[in-house]
Short mmCIF file of C-alpha atoms and ligand atoms in Angstrom, two decimals:
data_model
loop_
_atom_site.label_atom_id
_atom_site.label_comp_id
_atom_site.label_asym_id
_atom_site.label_seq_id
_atom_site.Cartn_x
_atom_site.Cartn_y
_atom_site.Cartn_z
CA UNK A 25 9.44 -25.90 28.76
CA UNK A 26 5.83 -25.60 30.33
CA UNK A 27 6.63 -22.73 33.17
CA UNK A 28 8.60 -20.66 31.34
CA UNK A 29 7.36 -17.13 32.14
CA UNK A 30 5.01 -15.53 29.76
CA UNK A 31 7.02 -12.46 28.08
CA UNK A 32 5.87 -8.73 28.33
CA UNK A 33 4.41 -7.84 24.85
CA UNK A 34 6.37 -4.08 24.95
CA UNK A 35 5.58 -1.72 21.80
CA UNK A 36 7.99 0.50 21.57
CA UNK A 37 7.41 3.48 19.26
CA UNK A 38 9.89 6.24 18.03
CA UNK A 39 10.39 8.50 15.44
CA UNK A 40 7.06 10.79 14.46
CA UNK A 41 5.98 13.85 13.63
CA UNK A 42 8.68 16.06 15.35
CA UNK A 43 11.72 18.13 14.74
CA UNK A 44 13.47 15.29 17.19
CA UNK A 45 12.65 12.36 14.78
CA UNK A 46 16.21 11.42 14.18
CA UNK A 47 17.13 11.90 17.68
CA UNK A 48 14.45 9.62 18.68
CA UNK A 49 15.60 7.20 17.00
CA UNK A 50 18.63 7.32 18.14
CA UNK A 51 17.12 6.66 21.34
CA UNK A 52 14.84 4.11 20.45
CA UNK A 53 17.78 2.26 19.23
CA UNK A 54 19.56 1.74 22.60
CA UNK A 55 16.34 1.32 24.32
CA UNK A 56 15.64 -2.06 21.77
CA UNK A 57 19.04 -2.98 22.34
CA UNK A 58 19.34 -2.99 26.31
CA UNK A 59 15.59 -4.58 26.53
CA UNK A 60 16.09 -7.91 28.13
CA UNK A 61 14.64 -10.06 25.31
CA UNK A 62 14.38 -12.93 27.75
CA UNK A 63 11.27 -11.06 29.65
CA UNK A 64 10.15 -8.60 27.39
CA UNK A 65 9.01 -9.22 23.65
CA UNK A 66 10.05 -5.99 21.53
CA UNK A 67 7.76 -5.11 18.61
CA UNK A 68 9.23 -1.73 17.00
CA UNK A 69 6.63 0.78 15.67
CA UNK A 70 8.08 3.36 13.74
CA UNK A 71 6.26 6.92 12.94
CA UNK A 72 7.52 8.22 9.67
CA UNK A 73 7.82 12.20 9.36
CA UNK A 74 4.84 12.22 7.57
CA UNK A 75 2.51 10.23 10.56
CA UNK A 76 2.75 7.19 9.28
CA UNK A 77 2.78 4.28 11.46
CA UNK A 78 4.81 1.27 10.31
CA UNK A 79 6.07 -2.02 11.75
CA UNK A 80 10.57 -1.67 10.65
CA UNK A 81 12.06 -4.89 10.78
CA UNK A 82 14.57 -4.59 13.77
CA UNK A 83 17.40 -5.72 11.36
CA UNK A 84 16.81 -2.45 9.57
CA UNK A 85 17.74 -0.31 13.08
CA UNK A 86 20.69 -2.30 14.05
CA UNK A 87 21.92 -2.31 10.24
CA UNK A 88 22.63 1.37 10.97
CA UNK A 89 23.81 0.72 14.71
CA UNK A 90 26.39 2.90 14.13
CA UNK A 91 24.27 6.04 12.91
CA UNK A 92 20.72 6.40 13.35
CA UNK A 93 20.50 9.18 11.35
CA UNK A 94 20.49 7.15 8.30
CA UNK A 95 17.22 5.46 9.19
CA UNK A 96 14.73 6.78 6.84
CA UNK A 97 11.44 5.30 7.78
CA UNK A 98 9.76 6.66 4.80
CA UNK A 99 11.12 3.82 2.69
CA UNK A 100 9.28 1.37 4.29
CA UNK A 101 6.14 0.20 4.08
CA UNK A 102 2.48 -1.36 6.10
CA UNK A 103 0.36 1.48 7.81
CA UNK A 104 -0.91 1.02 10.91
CA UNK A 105 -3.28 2.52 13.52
CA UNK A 106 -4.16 2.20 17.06
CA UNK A 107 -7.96 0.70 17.69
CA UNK A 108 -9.36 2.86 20.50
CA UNK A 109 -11.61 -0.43 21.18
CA UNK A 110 -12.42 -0.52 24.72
CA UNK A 111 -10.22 -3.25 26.69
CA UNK A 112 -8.33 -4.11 23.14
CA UNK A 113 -5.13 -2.42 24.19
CA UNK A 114 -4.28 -3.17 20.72
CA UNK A 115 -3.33 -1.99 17.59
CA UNK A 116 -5.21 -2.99 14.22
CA UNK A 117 -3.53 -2.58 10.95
CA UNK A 118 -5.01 0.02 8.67
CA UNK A 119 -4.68 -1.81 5.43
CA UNK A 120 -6.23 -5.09 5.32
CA UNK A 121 -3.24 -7.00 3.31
CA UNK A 122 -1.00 -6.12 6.51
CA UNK A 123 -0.59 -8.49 9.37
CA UNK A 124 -1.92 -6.69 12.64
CA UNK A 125 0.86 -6.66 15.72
CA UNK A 126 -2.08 -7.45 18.06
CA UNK A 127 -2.05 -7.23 21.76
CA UNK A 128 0.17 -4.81 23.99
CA UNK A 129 1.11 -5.01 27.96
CA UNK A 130 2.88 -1.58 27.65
CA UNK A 131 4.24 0.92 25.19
CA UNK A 132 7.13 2.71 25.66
CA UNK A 133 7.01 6.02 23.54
CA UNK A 134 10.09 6.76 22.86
CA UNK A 135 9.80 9.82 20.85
CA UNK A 136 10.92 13.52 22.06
CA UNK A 137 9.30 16.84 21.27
CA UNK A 138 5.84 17.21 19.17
CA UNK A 139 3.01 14.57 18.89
CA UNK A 140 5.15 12.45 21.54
CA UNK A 141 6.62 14.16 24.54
CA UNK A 142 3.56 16.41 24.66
CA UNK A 143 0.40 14.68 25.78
CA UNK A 144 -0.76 13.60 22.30
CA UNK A 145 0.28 10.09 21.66
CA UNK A 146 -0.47 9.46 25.83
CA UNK A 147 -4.02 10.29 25.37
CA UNK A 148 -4.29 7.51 21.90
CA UNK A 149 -2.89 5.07 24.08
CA UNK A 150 -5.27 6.10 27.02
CA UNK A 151 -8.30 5.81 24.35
CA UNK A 152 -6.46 2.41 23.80
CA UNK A 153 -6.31 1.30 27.24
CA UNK A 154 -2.53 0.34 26.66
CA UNK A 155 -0.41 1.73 29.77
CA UNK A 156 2.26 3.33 28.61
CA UNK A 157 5.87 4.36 29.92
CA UNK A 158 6.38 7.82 31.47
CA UNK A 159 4.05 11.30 32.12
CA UNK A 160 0.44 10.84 31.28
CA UNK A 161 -1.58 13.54 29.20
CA UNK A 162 -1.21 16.36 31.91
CA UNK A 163 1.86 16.07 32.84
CA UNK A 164 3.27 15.44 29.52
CA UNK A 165 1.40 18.69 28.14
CA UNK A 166 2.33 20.81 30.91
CA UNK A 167 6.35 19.82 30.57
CA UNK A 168 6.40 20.46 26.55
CA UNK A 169 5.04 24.16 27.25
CA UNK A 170 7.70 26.27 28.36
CA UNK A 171 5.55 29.01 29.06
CA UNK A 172 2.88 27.23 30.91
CA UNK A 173 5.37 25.53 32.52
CA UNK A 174 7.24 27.85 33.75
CA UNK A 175 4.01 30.11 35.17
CA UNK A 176 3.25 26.64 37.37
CA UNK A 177 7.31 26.26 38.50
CA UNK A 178 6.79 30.23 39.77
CA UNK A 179 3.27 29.32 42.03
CA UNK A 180 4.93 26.64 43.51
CA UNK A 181 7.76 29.33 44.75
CA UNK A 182 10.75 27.66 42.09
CA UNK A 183 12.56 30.76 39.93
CA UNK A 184 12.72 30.55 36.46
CA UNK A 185 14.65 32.77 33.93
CA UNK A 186 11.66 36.23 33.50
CA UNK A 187 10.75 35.69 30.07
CA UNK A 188 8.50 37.56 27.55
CA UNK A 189 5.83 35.49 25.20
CA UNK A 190 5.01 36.55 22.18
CA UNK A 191 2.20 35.40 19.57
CA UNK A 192 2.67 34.42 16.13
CA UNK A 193 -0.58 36.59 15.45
CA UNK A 194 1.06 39.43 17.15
CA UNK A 195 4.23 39.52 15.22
CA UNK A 196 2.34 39.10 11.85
CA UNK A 197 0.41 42.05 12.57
CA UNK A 198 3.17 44.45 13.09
CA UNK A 199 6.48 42.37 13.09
CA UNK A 200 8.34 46.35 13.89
CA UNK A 201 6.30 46.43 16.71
CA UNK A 202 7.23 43.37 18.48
CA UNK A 203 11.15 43.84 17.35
CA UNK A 204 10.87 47.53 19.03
CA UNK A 205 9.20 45.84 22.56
CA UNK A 206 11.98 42.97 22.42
CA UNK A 207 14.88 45.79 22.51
CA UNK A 208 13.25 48.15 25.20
CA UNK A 209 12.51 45.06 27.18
CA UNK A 210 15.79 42.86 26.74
CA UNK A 211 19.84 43.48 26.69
CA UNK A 212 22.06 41.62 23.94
CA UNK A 213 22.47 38.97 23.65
CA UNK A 214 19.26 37.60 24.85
CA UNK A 215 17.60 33.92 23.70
CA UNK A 216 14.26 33.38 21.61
CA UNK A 217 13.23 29.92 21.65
CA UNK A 218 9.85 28.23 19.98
CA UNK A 219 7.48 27.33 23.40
CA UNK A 220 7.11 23.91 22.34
CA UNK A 221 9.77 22.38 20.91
CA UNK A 222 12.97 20.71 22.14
CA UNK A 223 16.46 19.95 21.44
CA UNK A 224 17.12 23.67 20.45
CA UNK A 225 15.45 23.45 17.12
CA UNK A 226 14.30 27.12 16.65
CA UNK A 227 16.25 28.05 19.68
CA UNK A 228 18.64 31.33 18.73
CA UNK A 229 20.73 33.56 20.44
CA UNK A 230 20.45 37.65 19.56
CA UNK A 231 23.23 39.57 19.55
CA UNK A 232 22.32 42.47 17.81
CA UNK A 233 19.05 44.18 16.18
CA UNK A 234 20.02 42.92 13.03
CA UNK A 235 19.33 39.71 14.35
CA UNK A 236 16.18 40.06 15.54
CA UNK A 237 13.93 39.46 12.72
CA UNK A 238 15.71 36.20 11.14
CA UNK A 239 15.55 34.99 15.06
CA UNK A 240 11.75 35.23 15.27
CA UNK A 241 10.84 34.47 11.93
CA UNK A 242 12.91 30.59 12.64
CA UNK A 243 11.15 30.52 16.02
CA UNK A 244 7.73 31.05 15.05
CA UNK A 245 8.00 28.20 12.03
CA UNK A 246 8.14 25.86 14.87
CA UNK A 247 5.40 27.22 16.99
CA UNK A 248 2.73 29.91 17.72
CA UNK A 249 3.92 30.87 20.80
CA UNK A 250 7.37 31.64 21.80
CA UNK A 251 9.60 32.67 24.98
CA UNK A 252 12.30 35.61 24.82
CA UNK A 253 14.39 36.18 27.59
CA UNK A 254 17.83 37.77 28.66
CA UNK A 255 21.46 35.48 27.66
CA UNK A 256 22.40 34.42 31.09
CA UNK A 257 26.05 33.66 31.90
CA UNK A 258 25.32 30.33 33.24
CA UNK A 259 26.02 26.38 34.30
CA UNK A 260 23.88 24.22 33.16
CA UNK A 261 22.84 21.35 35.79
CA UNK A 262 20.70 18.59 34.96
CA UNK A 263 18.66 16.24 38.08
CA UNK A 264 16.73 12.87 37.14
CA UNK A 265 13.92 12.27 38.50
CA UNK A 266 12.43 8.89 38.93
CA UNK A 267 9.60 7.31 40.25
CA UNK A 268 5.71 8.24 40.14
CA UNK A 269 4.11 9.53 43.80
CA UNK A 270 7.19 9.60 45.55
CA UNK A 271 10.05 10.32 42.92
CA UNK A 272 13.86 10.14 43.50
CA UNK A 273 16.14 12.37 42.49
CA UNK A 274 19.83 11.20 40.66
CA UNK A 275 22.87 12.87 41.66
CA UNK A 276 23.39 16.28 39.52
CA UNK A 277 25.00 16.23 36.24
CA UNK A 278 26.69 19.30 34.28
CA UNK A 279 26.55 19.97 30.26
CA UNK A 280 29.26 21.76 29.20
CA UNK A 281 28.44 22.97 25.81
CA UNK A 282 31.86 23.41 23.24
CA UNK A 283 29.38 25.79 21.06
CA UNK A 284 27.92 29.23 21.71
CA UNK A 285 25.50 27.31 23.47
CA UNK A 286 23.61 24.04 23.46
CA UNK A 287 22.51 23.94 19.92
CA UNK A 288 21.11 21.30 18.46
CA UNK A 289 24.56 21.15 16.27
CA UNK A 290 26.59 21.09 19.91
CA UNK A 291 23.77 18.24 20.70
CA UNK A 292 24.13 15.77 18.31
CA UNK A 293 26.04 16.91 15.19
CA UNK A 294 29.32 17.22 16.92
CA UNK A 295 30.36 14.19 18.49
CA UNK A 296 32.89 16.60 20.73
CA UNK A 297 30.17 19.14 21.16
CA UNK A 298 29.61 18.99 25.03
CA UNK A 299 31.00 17.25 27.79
CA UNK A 300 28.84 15.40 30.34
CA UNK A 301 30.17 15.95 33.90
CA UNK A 302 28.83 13.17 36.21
CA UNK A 303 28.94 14.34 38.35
CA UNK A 304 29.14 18.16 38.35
CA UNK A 305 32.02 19.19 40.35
CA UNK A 306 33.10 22.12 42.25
CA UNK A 307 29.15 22.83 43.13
CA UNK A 308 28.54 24.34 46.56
CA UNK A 309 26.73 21.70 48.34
CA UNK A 310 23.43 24.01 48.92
CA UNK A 311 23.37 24.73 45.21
CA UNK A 312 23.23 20.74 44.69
CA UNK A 313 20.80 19.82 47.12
CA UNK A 314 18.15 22.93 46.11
CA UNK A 315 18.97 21.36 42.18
CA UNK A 316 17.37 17.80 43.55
CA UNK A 317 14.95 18.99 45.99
CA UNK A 318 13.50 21.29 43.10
CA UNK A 319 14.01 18.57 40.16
CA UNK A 320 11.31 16.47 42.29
CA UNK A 321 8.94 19.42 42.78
CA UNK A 322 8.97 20.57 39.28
CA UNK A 323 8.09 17.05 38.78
CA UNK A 324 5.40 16.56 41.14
CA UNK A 325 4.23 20.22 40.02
CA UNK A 326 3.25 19.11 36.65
CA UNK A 327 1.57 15.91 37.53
CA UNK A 328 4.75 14.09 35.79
CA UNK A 329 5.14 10.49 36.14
CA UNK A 330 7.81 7.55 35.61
CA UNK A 331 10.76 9.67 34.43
CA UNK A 332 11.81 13.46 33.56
CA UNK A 333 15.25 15.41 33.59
CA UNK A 334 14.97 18.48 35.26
CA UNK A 335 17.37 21.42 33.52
CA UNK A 336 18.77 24.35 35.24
CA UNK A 337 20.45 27.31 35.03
CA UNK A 338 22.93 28.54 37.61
CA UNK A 339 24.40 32.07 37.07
CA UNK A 340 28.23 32.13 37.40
CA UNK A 341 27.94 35.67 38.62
CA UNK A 342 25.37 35.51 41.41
CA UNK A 343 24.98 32.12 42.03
CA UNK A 344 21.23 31.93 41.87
CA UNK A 345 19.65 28.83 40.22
CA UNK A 346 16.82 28.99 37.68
CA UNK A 347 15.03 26.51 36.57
CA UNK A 348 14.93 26.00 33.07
CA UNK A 349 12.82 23.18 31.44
CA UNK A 350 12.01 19.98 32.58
CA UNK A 351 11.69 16.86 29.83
CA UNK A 352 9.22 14.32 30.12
CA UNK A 353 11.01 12.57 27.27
CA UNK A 354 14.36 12.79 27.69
CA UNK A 355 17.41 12.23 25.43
CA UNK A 356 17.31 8.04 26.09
CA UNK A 357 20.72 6.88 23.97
CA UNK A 358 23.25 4.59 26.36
CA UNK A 359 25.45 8.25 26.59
CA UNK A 360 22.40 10.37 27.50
CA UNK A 361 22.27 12.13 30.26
CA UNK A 362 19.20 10.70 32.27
CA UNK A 363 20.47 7.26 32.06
CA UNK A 364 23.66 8.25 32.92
CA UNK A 365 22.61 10.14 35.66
CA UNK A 366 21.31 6.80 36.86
CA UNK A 367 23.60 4.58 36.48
CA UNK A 368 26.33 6.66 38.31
CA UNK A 369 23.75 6.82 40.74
CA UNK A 370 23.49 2.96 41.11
CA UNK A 371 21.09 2.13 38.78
CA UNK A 372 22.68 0.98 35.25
CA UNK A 373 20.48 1.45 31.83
CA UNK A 374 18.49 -2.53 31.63
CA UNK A 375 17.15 -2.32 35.23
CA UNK A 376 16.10 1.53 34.41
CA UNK A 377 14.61 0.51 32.09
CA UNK A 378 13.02 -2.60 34.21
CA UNK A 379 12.17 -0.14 36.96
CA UNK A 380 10.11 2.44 34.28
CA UNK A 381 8.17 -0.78 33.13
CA UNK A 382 7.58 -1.70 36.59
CA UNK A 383 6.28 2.17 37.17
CA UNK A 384 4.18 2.33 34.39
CA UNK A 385 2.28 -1.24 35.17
CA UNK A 386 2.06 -0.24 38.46
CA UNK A 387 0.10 3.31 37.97
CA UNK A 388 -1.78 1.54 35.28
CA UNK A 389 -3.20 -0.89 37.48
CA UNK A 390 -4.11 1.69 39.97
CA UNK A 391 -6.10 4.06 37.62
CA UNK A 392 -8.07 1.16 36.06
CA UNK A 393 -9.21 -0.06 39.86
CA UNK A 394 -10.92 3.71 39.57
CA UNK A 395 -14.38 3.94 39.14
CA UNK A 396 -15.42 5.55 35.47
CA UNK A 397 -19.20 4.76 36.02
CA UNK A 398 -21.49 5.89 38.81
CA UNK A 399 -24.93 5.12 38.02
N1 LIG B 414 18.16 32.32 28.93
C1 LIG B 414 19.20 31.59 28.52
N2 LIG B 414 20.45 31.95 28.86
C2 LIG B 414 21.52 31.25 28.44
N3 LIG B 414 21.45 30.17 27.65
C3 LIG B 414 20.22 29.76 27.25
C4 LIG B 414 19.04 30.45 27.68
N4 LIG B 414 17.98 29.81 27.14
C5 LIG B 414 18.47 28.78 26.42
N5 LIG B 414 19.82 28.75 26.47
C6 LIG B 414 20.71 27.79 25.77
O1 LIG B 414 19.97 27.14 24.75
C7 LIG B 414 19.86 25.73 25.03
C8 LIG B 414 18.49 25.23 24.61
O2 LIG B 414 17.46 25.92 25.30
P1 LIG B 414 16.33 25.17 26.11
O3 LIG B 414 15.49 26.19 26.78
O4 LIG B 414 16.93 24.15 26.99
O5 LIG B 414 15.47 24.50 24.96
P2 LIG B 414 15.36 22.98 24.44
O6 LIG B 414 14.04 22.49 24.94
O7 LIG B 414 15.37 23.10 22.96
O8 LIG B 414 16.50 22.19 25.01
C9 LIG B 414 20.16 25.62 26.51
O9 LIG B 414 20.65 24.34 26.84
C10 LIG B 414 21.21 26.71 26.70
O10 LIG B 414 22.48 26.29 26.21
MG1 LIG B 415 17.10 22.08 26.95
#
């Protein structure tokens, strides 16, 4: 007793407002688990589909251990929100019958896609003053825009796949219009995928005309903008990148999708729907080291910070590598692929998880020694 060590206060928040809610809390799940309870105290704050914020018991998560999917936050109850009160870094409960979870050292948001991967819940908890795990508003913004993205990869001299955007706006003004430019401009099969999204919900494959308009109307339910560009017979390599002004790179993995492509079915429906290869084998050696070298780029490209996995394309005919998204967020369950990447790279999923804690303190403490007043 007396000098035991005072315990981190972690939040860790999953779920939201996202077409990756499930999948997040998948993720959120392993995270709680591996999370050294010795040094860290874990409060859970769960964000229901409908942007509620509510404090799950963690009996509830583990009770479905065995299938996330089955967690419906909506059942539960307590609404919460976080006090922008300068210095507070906490939260105060919205209701005044519900006990408030107080003070936070960090957060660790552990949800993928919208209102989570893409700058929105990073700039609350800047407001907050609670550091937080992972990109910060820029970075995180930057890596949920495939188009924007991708324009940034090209400046800094890294190939993407040539892609086409196209407007909500546009196609609702003359939807024949757009189908006509998308079949001069593009062979069969080619892919149309929602700009912001992830976990290819609203991501479809074209294989005919017929196809077209069912494609786009999908796309554009999950965003305004969207990306269309040719099928490519391809690998699909994966870096992690860790670390915040001098990220590492992992060793390179390989997705082998059992599906069409890498669906969101092949992703997390199937249990047998792609096979991780850690690492990738039977890559030429330049191919490999051009996958890391760029992985860290990308990553200092978009101002990214903590963690990201870096996704590419290789073409099986030409061999020329493409990068194709990079995820601020990334899939976090014990058999994901960033942690995976890690820990056959040395590094096994608690002390990753030590090391992004240790990250995020660190660049905290170093943007609060800034000044913010001049006078
Ligand atoms: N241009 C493309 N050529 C071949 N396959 C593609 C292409 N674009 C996407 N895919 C397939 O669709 C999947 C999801 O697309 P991706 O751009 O990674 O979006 P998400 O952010 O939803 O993961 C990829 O993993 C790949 O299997
Ligand atoms: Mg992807």
């Amino acid at each position: 007793m007396g000098n035991e060590v005072k315990k981190i206060r972690v939040g860790l928040i999953f779920g939201g407002r996202s077409g990756e809610h499930e999948v997040s809390i998948a993720s959120a799940m392993s995270v709680y688990n591996a999370l050294d309870k010795s040094r860290y105290e874990v409060i859970l704050i769960g964000i229901d589909k409908t942007g509620r914020w509510l404090l799950p018991d963690p009996k509830v998560l583990l009770a479905h251990a065995g299938n996330p999917m089955k967690i419906q936050l909506g059942q539960m109850t307590g609404s919460y929100g976080l006090a922008p009160s300068g210095g507070a870094t906490q939260m105060i409960a919205m209701e005044a019958s519900a006990p408030a979870p107080g003070h936070f050292d960090i957060v660790l948001p552990i949800m993928h896609g919208t209102f989570g991967e893409d700058g929105t819940i990073q700039g609350m908890l800047e407001m907050a003053q609670i550091p937080y795990v992972g990109s910060g508003v820029l970075g995180s913004a930057l890596g949920m825009d495939k188009e924007v993205a991708a324009r940034l990869f090209n400046a800094a001299g890294i190939p993407t796949v040539p892609s086409m955007c196209v407007r909500k706006h546009e196609f609702l003004n003359d939807k024949a219009a757009v189908e006509d430019s998308l079949v001069k401009a593009f062979d069969f099969p080619f892919f149309v995928k929602p700009a912001n999204a992830g976990s290819s919900v609203g991501v479809h494959k074209v294989k005919s005309p017929e196809g077209i308009r069912a494609a786009l109307e999908d796309a554009f339910s999950f965003d305004l903008k969207i990306i269309v560009q040719n099928a490519i017979d391809a690998r699909e390599l994966e870096v992690s990148v860790l670390g915040n002004d001098t990220p590492k790179a992992s060793i390179v993995g390989e997705i082998v999708p059992k599906h069409e492509f890498y669906s969101y079915e092949a992703k997390y429906l199937d249990d047998n729907g792609a096979e991780l290869k850690i690492p990738a084998d039977n890559l030429p050696e330049e191919v490999r080291e051009k996958a890391r070298a760029w992985a860290v780029q990308a990553f200092l490209t978009l101002e990214c910070k903590g963690l990201a996995r870096v996704d590419f394309f290789m073409d099986r005919k030409t061999g020329a590598l493409y990068l194709n998204e990079i995820n601020t967020i990334p899939g976090f369950t014990s058999i994901s692929m960033y942690p995976k990447l890690w820990e056959a790279s040395g590094l096994p999923y608690a002390q990753l998880l030590d090391e992004l804690i240790r990250l995020a303190l660190d660049d905290s403490k170093k943007r609060r020694e800034l000044r913010v007043t001049y006078a």
